[in-house]
Amino acid sequence: MPDRTDPAEQLIRSWEANAAAWTRTVRSGGIASRKAATDAAIVSAIVGRRPRRVLDIGCGEGWLVRRLAQEPGCATIGFDGCPTLIAAARSSDPGGDYRDLTYAEFIANPDAVDPGVDVAVFNYALLEGRAVDLLSSAASRLAPGGVVIIQTLHPWTSAGGSYRDGWRTEDFSAFAGSDEAWTPMPWYFRTLESWLALIRDAGLAIETLREPVGETDVPLSLLLVAARTA
Ligand SMILES: C[S@@+](CC[C@H](N)C(=O)[O-])C[C@H]1O[C@@H](n2cnc3c(N)ncnc32)[C@H](O)[C@@H]1O
């Protein structure tokens, strides 16, 4: 029986409730920071490695998988625990490889995805309180020389006045299209120190840390590229 008061349970349930609004918002360019810098930043970080196989973890409605399909010789698998988002991804890209898979299912059975992945990417999709098993399962899929790439809210601009790890609530009010009926989403805030500790605990080491700014004076995201240490 799922614990309905558990933020991790509420998190995945919120995506089912928000799937249609999220799909409309992403596809209409309703998230300003994405248009300004962060979509280009994640694409460039991935494409710059000339990957042959990419795993998009928490792929949502599939924009990044569709974008990477334009790169010659790059095959991408996307998975997500929200069936409505996976259905939206498939209907826009019937030839794409999209899988219904929750993070808990992936951790229990990483072999659901074949190893030999050059890039495993989390684009605003590492929202869990306990993320080390998820990150090490992603790392277990990497080919030699492969990397995990994480793009997330920058902790220095998203702390909301309390620079301490802990659950926060996203109400989506900053998005264009915020007149949509959004269900609040719990997400776990980490300080920069905690991000670095999480990556180390998952058996990874940072190769590069980027802070895309676009034309603003503040970082629009934190973008980490990490390789296996062993
Ligand atoms: C902010 S959206 C990002 C989607 C996509 N990566 C993008 O760039 O648009 C977060 C995604 O994480 C997925 N997600 C959150 N918790 C999950 C879980 N426990 N298992 C699988 N997917 C999950 C959600 O369904 C959602 O698609």
XYZ file of N, CA and C and ligand atoms in Angstrom:
717
model
N 0.859 -1.194 0.000
C 0.000 0.000 0.000
C 0.899 1.250 0.000
N 0.821 2.117 -1.030
C 1.680 3.295 -1.034
C 1.346 4.247 0.120
N 2.375 4.877 0.683
C 2.183 5.860 1.744
C 1.928 7.215 1.089
N 0.682 7.683 1.134
C 0.285 8.890 0.404
C 0.862 10.154 1.020
N 1.433 10.033 2.241
C 2.048 11.216 2.852
C 3.543 11.285 2.538
N 4.082 10.234 1.919
C 5.505 10.197 1.581
C 5.759 11.139 0.393
N 6.673 12.137 0.538
C 6.894 13.075 -0.573
C 7.324 12.369 -1.854
N 8.083 11.268 -1.742
C 8.519 10.565 -2.958
C 7.326 9.977 -3.708
N 6.333 9.496 -2.947
C 5.090 8.980 -3.561
C 4.300 10.120 -4.215
N 4.220 11.231 -3.484
C 3.476 12.388 -4.017
C 4.143 12.920 -5.277
N 5.476 12.829 -5.293
C 6.242 13.347 -6.435
C 5.818 12.632 -7.726
N 5.859 11.326 -7.712
C 5.537 10.600 -8.952
C 4.047 10.744 -9.277
N 3.193 10.789 -8.233
C 1.761 10.976 -8.518
C 1.495 12.355 -9.114
N 2.275 13.356 -8.686
C 2.050 14.711 -9.218
C 2.299 14.737 -10.719
N 3.203 13.905 -11.199
C 3.496 13.917 -12.638
C 2.331 13.388 -13.454
N 1.655 12.391 -12.921
C 0.471 11.890 -13.644
C -0.565 13.013 -13.726
N -0.754 13.732 -12.609
C -1.740 14.828 -12.598
C -1.323 15.969 -13.524
N -0.008 16.202 -13.631
C 0.472 17.364 -14.384
C 0.879 17.045 -15.821
N 0.738 15.787 -16.224
C 1.323 15.362 -17.506
C 0.827 16.202 -18.692
N -0.461 16.440 -18.756
C -0.987 17.162 -19.928
C -0.523 18.619 -19.910
N -0.602 19.266 -18.742
C -0.162 20.671 -18.641
C 1.337 20.774 -18.918
N 2.109 19.814 -18.389
C 3.565 19.821 -18.607
C 3.887 19.694 -20.099
N 3.203 18.791 -20.758
C 3.465 18.561 -22.183
C 3.165 19.825 -22.978
N 2.039 20.450 -22.688
C 1.691 21.697 -23.393
C 2.724 22.776 -23.102
N 3.140 22.878 -21.839
C 4.064 23.960 -21.450
C 5.437 23.773 -22.084
N 5.967 22.554 -22.017
C 7.296 22.306 -22.603
C 7.240 22.548 -24.112
N 6.210 22.034 -24.746
C 6.160 22.091 -26.212
C 5.846 23.493 -26.735
N 5.263 24.329 -25.890
C 4.983 25.700 -26.364
C 6.081 26.666 -25.923
N 7.172 26.145 -25.357
C 8.274 27.011 -24.939
C 7.914 27.860 -23.731
N 7.081 27.328 -22.843
C 6.577 28.106 -21.714
C 7.524 28.214 -20.527
N 8.701 27.588 -20.606
C 9.652 27.685 -19.486
C 10.815 28.563 -19.966
N 10.831 29.803 -19.480
C 11.744 30.814 -20.041
C 13.211 30.385 -19.958
N 13.629 29.808 -18.842
C 15.048 29.450 -18.669
C 15.475 28.393 -19.681
N 14.541 27.553 -20.081
C 14.869 26.517 -21.072
C 15.187 27.167 -22.419
N 14.313 28.120 -22.795
C 14.546 28.803 -24.083
C 15.815 29.633 -24.019
N 16.060 30.278 -22.864
C 17.180 31.217 -22.746
C 18.523 30.509 -22.780
N 18.605 29.325 -22.203
C 19.941 28.712 -22.108
C 19.963 27.213 -21.825
N 19.036 26.713 -21.026
C 19.317 25.386 -20.458
C 19.056 24.241 -21.438
N 18.108 24.418 -22.381
C 17.941 23.370 -23.408
C 19.221 23.252 -24.238
N 19.724 24.417 -24.674
C 20.949 24.400 -25.494
C 22.118 23.842 -24.695
N 22.172 24.152 -23.402
C 23.304 23.695 -22.577
C 23.325 22.171 -22.467
N 22.155 21.571 -22.263
C 22.163 20.108 -22.087
C 22.447 19.423 -23.428
N 21.872 19.964 -24.496
C 22.122 19.361 -25.818
C 23.610 19.454 -26.148
N 24.197 20.605 -25.920
C 25.618 20.779 -26.239
C 26.497 19.861 -25.383
N 26.156 19.729 -24.086
C 26.967 18.853 -23.217
C 26.918 17.408 -23.704
N 25.759 16.985 -24.207
C 25.621 15.590 -24.673
C 26.295 15.424 -26.033
N 25.917 16.292 -26.963
C 26.372 16.134 -28.351
C 27.890 16.274 -28.446
N 28.459 17.140 -27.586
C 29.904 17.348 -27.586
C 30.688 16.065 -27.321
N 30.047 15.080 -26.746
C 30.739 13.825 -26.473
C 30.594 12.832 -27.626
N 29.887 13.221 -28.654
C 29.643 12.371 -29.825
C 29.166 10.960 -29.412
N 28.105 10.893 -28.630
C 27.661 9.592 -28.113
C 26.988 8.742 -29.187
N 27.132 7.437 -29.041
C 26.383 6.530 -29.916
C 25.117 6.063 -29.216
N 25.188 5.959 -27.863
C 23.987 5.552 -27.114
C 23.772 6.493 -25.930
N 22.578 7.025 -25.837
C 22.217 7.939 -24.735
C 21.015 7.342 -24.011
N 21.024 7.480 -22.695
C 19.882 7.064 -21.876
C 19.321 8.318 -21.201
N 18.082 8.670 -21.522
C 17.436 9.859 -20.956
C 16.511 9.389 -19.829
N 16.957 9.632 -18.606
C 16.266 9.106 -17.413
C 15.278 10.160 -16.907
N 14.002 9.783 -16.819
C 12.962 10.768 -16.517
C 12.763 11.667 -17.717
N 12.543 11.030 -18.873
C 12.551 11.737 -20.173
C 11.315 12.593 -20.385
N 10.292 12.428 -19.533
C 9.082 13.237 -19.683
C 8.417 12.995 -21.023
N 7.978 14.094 -21.671
C 7.261 13.948 -22.956
C 8.223 13.746 -24.117
N 9.526 13.675 -23.846
C 10.459 13.173 -24.845
C 11.181 14.179 -25.708
N 11.169 15.486 -25.331
C 11.755 16.494 -26.231
C 13.238 16.207 -26.490
N 13.958 15.761 -25.459
C 15.401 15.594 -25.623
C 15.709 14.369 -26.498
N 14.912 13.331 -26.352
C 15.090 12.153 -27.218
C 14.855 12.551 -28.676
N 13.793 13.331 -28.907
C 13.506 13.770 -30.285
C 14.627 14.659 -30.812
N 15.161 15.526 -29.956
C 16.244 16.415 -30.394
C 17.505 15.610 -30.743
N 17.821 14.617 -29.924
C 19.044 13.837 -30.163
C 18.913 12.939 -31.391
N 17.671 12.649 -31.783
C 17.464 11.836 -33.000
C 17.980 12.567 -34.241
N 18.170 13.881 -34.126
C 18.710 14.653 -35.272
C 20.224 14.472 -35.403
N 20.857 13.891 -34.394
C 22.321 13.721 -34.430
C 22.651 12.403 -35.119
N 23.463 12.437 -36.170
C 23.765 11.210 -36.885
C 24.433 10.182 -35.970
N 23.973 8.953 -36.038
C 24.618 7.858 -35.307
C 24.338 7.840 -33.825
N 23.379 8.623 -33.370
C 23.073 8.678 -31.924
C 21.716 8.015 -31.665
N 21.723 6.914 -30.906
C 20.473 6.228 -30.555
C 20.160 6.537 -29.094
N 18.938 6.959 -28.832
C 18.566 7.353 -27.459
C 17.387 6.523 -26.974
N 17.511 6.076 -25.722
C 16.385 5.429 -25.027
C 15.900 6.421 -23.981
N 14.593 6.618 -23.887
C 14.045 7.451 -22.820
C 13.160 6.605 -21.934
N 13.281 6.805 -20.624
C 12.288 6.142 -19.766
C 11.750 7.108 -18.725
N 10.559 6.798 -18.266
C 9.884 7.665 -17.304
C 8.840 6.828 -16.571
N 8.539 7.255 -15.342
C 7.561 6.530 -14.541
C 6.151 7.049 -14.697
N 5.959 8.017 -15.574
C 4.623 8.585 -15.769
C 4.072 8.077 -17.103
N 3.124 7.141 -17.076
C 2.637 6.548 -18.323
C 2.048 7.568 -19.292
N 1.422 8.637 -18.781
C 0.817 9.616 -19.690
C 1.897 10.376 -20.452
N 3.015 10.683 -19.785
C 4.110 11.359 -20.485
C 4.754 10.424 -21.510
N 4.901 9.167 -21.166
C 5.476 8.217 -22.128
C 4.531 8.066 -23.335
N 3.232 8.065 -23.082
C 2.285 7.976 -24.200
C 2.408 9.212 -25.099
N 2.600 10.393 -24.487
C 2.764 11.626 -25.284
C 4.046 11.545 -26.112
N 5.110 11.019 -25.497
C 6.388 10.891 -26.214
C 6.231 9.955 -27.412
N 5.594 8.822 -27.170
C 5.429 7.845 -28.268
C 4.558 8.406 -29.370
N 3.521 9.139 -28.992
C 2.621 9.575 -30.057
C 3.288 10.644 -30.929
N 4.237 11.409 -30.362
C 4.956 12.395 -31.192
C 6.120 11.785 -31.950
N 6.537 10.602 -31.563
C 7.751 10.008 -32.133
C 7.583 8.485 -32.129
N 6.700 7.974 -33.017
C 6.364 6.551 -32.958
C 7.575 5.632 -33.141
N 8.620 6.124 -33.802
C 9.802 5.269 -33.989
C 10.770 5.324 -32.822
N 10.511 6.183 -31.841
C 11.453 6.366 -30.725
C 11.349 5.228 -29.716
N 12.403 5.099 -28.898
C 12.453 4.031 -27.892
C 12.130 4.639 -26.523
N 10.858 4.568 -26.132
C 10.389 5.128 -24.861
C 9.843 3.998 -24.000
N 10.231 4.012 -22.737
C 9.830 2.910 -21.866
C 9.148 3.421 -20.600
N 8.089 2.701 -20.213
C 7.412 2.946 -18.937
C 8.234 2.288 -17.848
N 8.933 3.064 -17.061
C 9.786 2.477 -16.026
C 9.933 3.510 -14.910
N 9.615 3.101 -13.688
C 9.839 4.032 -12.575
C 11.288 3.914 -12.115
N 11.730 4.907 -11.349
C 13.095 4.846 -10.818
C 13.250 3.623 -9.912
N 12.217 3.321 -9.105
C 12.312 2.157 -8.206
C 12.474 0.870 -9.024
N 11.753 0.792 -10.139
C 11.874 -0.409 -10.988
C 13.265 -0.492 -11.626
N 13.791 0.635 -12.029
C 15.132 0.661 -12.639
C 16.200 0.273 -11.611
N 16.063 0.781 -10.390
C 17.039 0.438 -9.335
C 16.971 -1.063 -9.045
N 15.742 -1.604 -9.001
C 15.579 -3.040 -8.713
C 16.111 -3.892 -9.851
N 16.090 -3.357 -11.070
C 16.507 -4.143 -12.233
C 17.184 -3.248 -13.281
N 18.430 -2.834 -13.015
C 19.115 -1.964 -13.987
C 19.252 -2.625 -15.354
N 19.204 -3.972 -15.384
C 19.325 -4.675 -16.670
C 18.136 -4.413 -17.592
N 17.112 -3.716 -17.096
C 16.016 -3.298 -17.982
C 16.567 -2.440 -19.115
N 17.743 -1.854 -18.884
C 18.429 -1.087 -19.943
C 19.776 -1.765 -20.181
N 20.070 -2.070 -21.442
C 21.361 -2.692 -21.743
C 22.507 -1.766 -21.363
N 23.642 -2.342 -20.887
C 24.799 -1.494 -20.606
C 25.424 -0.981 -21.903
N 26.487 -0.192 -21.772
C 27.162 0.324 -22.972
C 26.639 1.684 -23.383
N 26.125 2.439 -22.406
C 25.574 3.769 -22.676
C 26.705 4.806 -22.579
N 26.796 5.678 -23.554
C 27.854 6.706 -23.526
C 27.484 7.885 -22.623
N 26.211 8.230 -22.619
C 25.733 9.325 -21.749
C 24.414 8.890 -21.115
N 24.359 8.955 -19.784
C 23.075 8.814 -19.071
C 22.742 10.206 -18.555
N 21.570 10.713 -18.945
C 21.263 12.118 -18.641
C 20.010 12.231 -17.774
N 20.092 13.128 -16.795
C 18.941 13.538 -15.983
C 18.752 15.024 -16.251
N 17.756 15.380 -17.024
C 17.491 16.802 -17.246
C 16.328 17.217 -16.351
N 16.652 17.859 -15.249
C 15.653 18.255 -14.246
C 14.823 17.056 -13.797
N 15.451 15.922 -13.691
C 14.703 14.702 -13.392
C 15.264 13.971 -12.168
N 16.248 14.583 -11.488
C 16.766 13.972 -10.264
C 16.170 14.759 -9.100
N 14.975 14.374 -8.724
C 14.167 15.155 -7.786
C 13.976 14.423 -6.463
N 14.567 13.236 -6.381
C 14.327 12.336 -5.253
C 15.067 12.773 -3.996
N 14.550 12.386 -2.839
C 15.273 12.610 -1.595
C 16.467 11.684 -1.490
N 16.228 10.411 -1.756
C 17.335 9.449 -1.696
C 17.676 9.067 -3.133
N 18.770 9.614 -3.613
C 19.054 9.485 -5.051
C 20.291 8.647 -5.341
N 20.990 8.191 -4.283
C 22.275 7.547 -4.544
C 22.114 6.229 -5.316
N 21.076 5.458 -4.997
C 20.891 4.174 -5.696
C 20.507 4.402 -7.161
N 19.724 5.431 -7.382
C 19.331 5.761 -8.759
C 20.555 6.177 -9.579
N 21.384 7.008 -8.959
C 22.566 7.489 -9.668
C 23.561 6.344 -9.902
N 23.724 5.467 -8.913
C 24.671 4.369 -9.154
C 24.101 3.359 -10.134
N 22.776 3.205 -10.189
C 22.197 2.320 -11.225
C 22.449 2.921 -12.607
N 22.305 4.242 -12.721
C 22.599 4.900 -14.010
C 24.070 4.696 -14.362
N 24.958 4.865 -13.372
C 26.396 4.711 -13.625
C 26.717 3.279 -14.072
N 25.954 2.314 -13.573
C 26.224 0.906 -13.921
C 25.940 0.610 -15.397
N 25.223 1.504 -16.070
C 24.886 1.297 -17.484
C 25.931 1.901 -18.427
N 26.938 2.608 -17.852
C 27.863 3.354 -18.708
C 28.863 2.452 -19.417
N 29.157 2.809 -20.659
C 30.271 2.211 -21.400
C 31.571 2.779 -20.815
N 32.709 2.114 -21.059
C 33.977 2.728 -20.654
C 34.066 4.126 -21.261
N 34.440 5.095 -20.436
C 34.533 6.482 -20.918
C 33.203 7.214 -20.912
N 32.144 6.524 -20.526
C 30.822 7.157 -20.516
C 30.646 8.086 -19.316
N 29.644 8.922 -19.388
C 29.402 9.895 -18.302
C 27.910 9.984 -17.956
N 27.685 10.393 -16.719
C 26.340 10.800 -16.297
C 26.311 12.328 -16.356
N 25.263 12.877 -16.980
C 25.110 14.334 -17.046
C 23.813 14.703 -16.314
N 23.960 15.623 -15.382
C 22.804 16.065 -14.588
C 22.631 17.562 -14.804
N 21.437 17.945 -15.215
C 21.094 19.384 -15.185
C 19.995 19.559 -14.149
N 20.175 20.557 -13.296
C 19.218 20.751 -12.204
C 19.102 22.236 -11.884
N 18.109 22.587 -11.084
C 18.004 23.965 -10.600
C 19.286 24.312 -9.863
N 19.780 25.536 -10.078
C 21.009 25.909 -9.373
C 20.688 26.129 -7.892
N 21.451 25.470 -7.001
C 21.095 25.607 -5.576
C 21.181 27.032 -5.057
N 21.997 27.883 -5.684
C 22.134 29.243 -5.146
C 20.971 30.127 -5.556
N 20.182 29.707 -6.536
C 19.030 30.528 -6.923
C 17.696 29.857 -6.560
N 17.759 28.616 -6.093
C 16.488 27.919 -5.821
C 16.326 27.573 -4.344
N 17.238 28.082 -3.501
C 17.210 27.701 -2.081
C 15.963 28.236 -1.372
N 15.402 29.314 -1.893
C 14.180 29.860 -1.279
C 14.412 30.305 0.156
N 15.587 30.857 0.427
C 15.834 31.449 1.751
C 16.374 30.485 2.791
N 16.466 29.191 2.471
C 17.008 28.241 3.454
C 18.001 27.320 2.762
N 19.282 27.595 2.973
C 20.308 26.822 2.267
C 20.613 25.540 3.035
N 19.619 24.679 3.078
C 19.734 23.377 3.748
C 19.003 22.351 2.908
N 19.553 21.119 2.872
C 18.865 20.043 2.166
C 17.457 19.854 2.733
N 16.529 19.485 1.867
C 15.191 19.165 2.368
C 14.156 19.238 1.265
N 12.980 18.720 1.566
C 11.879 18.723 0.601
C 11.331 20.133 0.424
N 11.061 20.489 -0.818
C 10.435 21.766 -1.150
C 9.211 21.443 -2.015
N 8.431 22.462 -2.331
C 7.256 22.253 -3.187
C 7.307 23.198 -4.374
N 7.202 22.652 -5.559
C 7.111 23.454 -6.790
C 5.639 23.654 -7.114
N 5.248 24.928 -7.308
C 3.834 25.157 -7.662
C 3.672 25.558 -9.138
N 4.795 25.625 -9.865
C 4.807 25.899 -11.305
C 4.297 27.299 -11.660
N 4.193 28.181 -10.670
C 3.607 29.500 -10.956
C 4.518 30.366 -11.826
N 5.800 29.990 -11.926
C 6.709 30.820 -12.726
C 6.585 30.535 -14.222
N 5.878 29.482 -14.586
C 5.796 29.127 -16.010
C 4.761 29.975 -16.727
N 5.074 30.297 -18.003
C 4.004 30.813 -18.861
C 2.997 29.663 -18.962
N 1.736 29.967 -18.947
C 0.761 28.872 -18.912
C 0.500 28.442 -17.485
N 0.891 29.324 -16.522
C 0.673 28.944 -15.124
C -0.809 29.016 -14.764
N -1.638 29.450 -15.736
C -3.082 29.382 -15.504
C -3.578 27.945 -15.662
N -2.668 27.026 -16.080
C -3.017 25.607 -16.088
C -3.310 25.180 -14.642
N -4.076 24.109 -14.481
C -4.381 23.619 -13.129
C -3.278 22.656 -12.676
N -2.216 23.210 -12.111
C -1.084 22.384 -11.697
C -1.328 21.749 -10.328
N -0.828 20.537 -10.160
C -0.765 19.903 -8.836
C 0.638 20.141 -8.276
N 0.776 20.661 -7.058
C 2.108 20.928 -6.515
C 2.979 19.658 -6.495
N 4.262 19.858 -6.775
C 5.199 18.726 -6.851
C 6.255 18.849 -5.748
N 6.361 17.851 -4.861
C 7.483 17.864 -3.925
C 8.784 17.589 -4.677
N 9.862 18.239 -4.302
C 11.181 17.934 -4.861
C 12.209 18.188 -3.768
N 13.332 17.524 -3.891
C 14.315 17.570 -2.817
C 15.420 18.548 -3.167
N 15.551 19.579 -2.355
C 16.612 20.585 -2.546
C 17.927 20.072 -1.955
N 19.011 20.246 -2.728
C 20.359 19.914 -2.238
C 21.268 21.123 -2.373
N 22.071 21.355 -1.363
C 23.109 22.375 -1.475
C 24.155 21.883 -2.481
N 25.018 22.796 -2.903
C 26.088 22.385 -3.824
C 26.967 21.313 -3.163
N 27.262 21.509 -1.904
C 28.073 20.527 -1.167
C 27.397 19.153 -1.208
N 26.085 19.107 -1.053
C 25.370 17.826 -1.059
C 25.339 17.195 -2.444
N 25.235 18.027 -3.496
C 25.305 17.469 -4.853
C 26.649 16.762 -5.057
N 27.718 17.421 -4.608
C 29.049 16.834 -4.824
C 29.198 15.544 -4.009
N 28.657 15.536 -2.791
C 28.737 14.335 -1.952
C 27.916 13.197 -2.568
N 26.742 13.521 -3.098
C 25.889 12.501 -3.726
C 26.618 11.836 -4.899
N 27.254 12.656 -5.699
C 27.951 12.133 -6.875
C 29.111 11.230 -6.444
N 29.835 11.668 -5.449
C 30.938 10.843 -4.922
C 30.381 9.529 -4.355
N 29.299 9.587 -3.595
C 28.741 8.380 -2.969
C 28.213 7.396 -4.010
N 27.874 7.894 -5.189
C 27.380 7.009 -6.267
C 28.531 6.428 -7.087
N 29.771 6.674 -6.653
C 30.922 6.096 -7.362
C 31.303 6.879 -8.604
N 30.995 8.180 -8.584
C 31.278 9.038 -9.736
C 32.195 10.189 -9.308
N 32.859 10.784 -10.285
C 33.688 11.962 -10.011
C 33.355 13.022 -11.053
N 33.273 14.270 -10.602
C 32.909 15.368 -11.511
C 34.019 15.604 -12.525
N 33.627 15.643 -13.796
C 34.574 16.054 -14.853
C 34.461 17.537 -15.121
N 33.208 18.003 -15.277
C 33.008 19.441 -15.466
C 31.750 19.885 -14.716
N 31.790 21.127 -14.298
C 30.639 21.760 -13.636
C 30.381 23.055 -14.399
N 29.168 23.184 -14.943
C 28.849 24.406 -15.696
C 27.661 25.098 -15.055
N 27.598 26.410 -15.269
C 26.513 27.224 -14.722
C 25.975 28.109 -15.838
N 25.086 27.587 -16.694
C 24.579 28.390 -17.815
C 23.878 29.649 -17.307
N 24.191 30.773 -17.954
C 23.566 32.035 -17.526
C 22.690 32.668 -18.607
N 22.832 32.241 -19.871
C 22.076 32.924 -20.916
C 22.453 34.391 -20.919
N 21.453 35.263 -21.015
C 21.746 36.704 -21.007
C 21.462 37.309 -19.647
N 21.273 36.469 -18.646
C 20.957 36.978 -17.309
C 22.250 37.113 -16.499
N 22.115 37.650 -15.289
C 23.270 37.769 -14.398
C 23.268 36.663 -13.348
N 22.347 35.734 -13.462
C 22.275 34.662 -12.454
C 22.350 33.315 -13.171
N 22.876 32.303 -12.491
C 22.921 30.989 -13.133
C 21.513 30.425 -13.307
N 21.234 29.935 -14.517
C 19.898 29.390 -14.796
C 19.814 27.914 -14.457
N 20.962 27.275 -14.313
C 20.974 25.861 -13.907
C 22.372 25.508 -13.427
N 22.444 24.298 -12.877
C 23.732 23.682 -12.545
C 23.842 22.451 -13.432
N 24.946 22.333 -14.153
C 25.082 21.220 -15.099
C 26.377 20.469 -14.765
N 26.216 19.222 -14.360
C 27.344 18.421 -13.882
C 27.597 17.260 -14.830
N 28.844 17.059 -15.176
C 29.248 15.906 -15.991
C 30.152 15.057 -15.100
N 29.784 13.777 -14.930
C 30.528 12.937 -13.977
C 30.829 11.577 -14.589
N 32.029 11.083 -14.312
C 32.456 9.779 -14.827
C 32.658 8.810 -13.669
N 32.643 7.539 -13.975
C 32.837 6.525 -12.932
C 34.263 6.596 -12.400
N 34.375 6.344 -11.095
C 35.714 6.353 -10.522
C 36.355 4.970 -10.605
N 35.553 3.924 -10.760
C 36.155 2.582 -10.854
C 35.404 1.761 -11.892
C 10.808 18.152 -14.533
S 10.343 16.714 -15.447
C 11.661 16.645 -16.628
C 11.299 15.857 -17.845
C 12.341 15.866 -18.945
N 13.606 15.323 -18.487
C 12.528 17.245 -19.543
O 13.655 17.709 -19.645
O 11.509 17.857 -19.929
C 10.752 15.378 -14.312
C 10.447 14.005 -14.845
O 10.885 13.028 -13.895
C 9.941 11.969 -13.915
N 9.996 11.271 -12.637
C 9.925 11.822 -11.410
N 9.978 10.863 -10.471
C 10.077 9.686 -11.126
C 10.166 8.332 -10.704
N 10.154 8.002 -9.391
N 10.276 7.368 -11.636
C 10.320 7.701 -12.968
N 10.197 8.962 -13.436
C 10.087 9.939 -12.511
C 8.618 12.648 -14.103
O 7.601 11.756 -14.538
C 8.973 13.741 -15.089
O 8.792 13.329 -16.419
